[in-house]
């Protein structure tokens, strides 16, 4: 039971500060948050990489199907 006029948030905070393991708990929460952010970052990057690889494969396929010689594309030889 709280004494009359006591603030609930202050009582909870003061009990957490008195806890000797508060630094260990904070470190655990920080590590868990870091791992979650890292996993989300890796998953988003792999999805982006897959999309980019699909685009590059499509460009390579189109370049392979073209009839001109790629070496002479910028300076074509005379064909007449």
C-alpha angles and dihedrals in degrees: 000000000000120000114251113277094018119140113236095213092050091051092050092046093048091050089052092049091052090053108103093208095055093106092050091049092048090050091050092050090048091050092048091049091048092051092049092050091046093051092049091048093050093047093049092048094049090051090050091047092051091053092048092048090051090052092048091049090052092050091049091050091051092047090050092052094052116104100219125091108256095214093058097040096103094038106026118194120239109273096190 
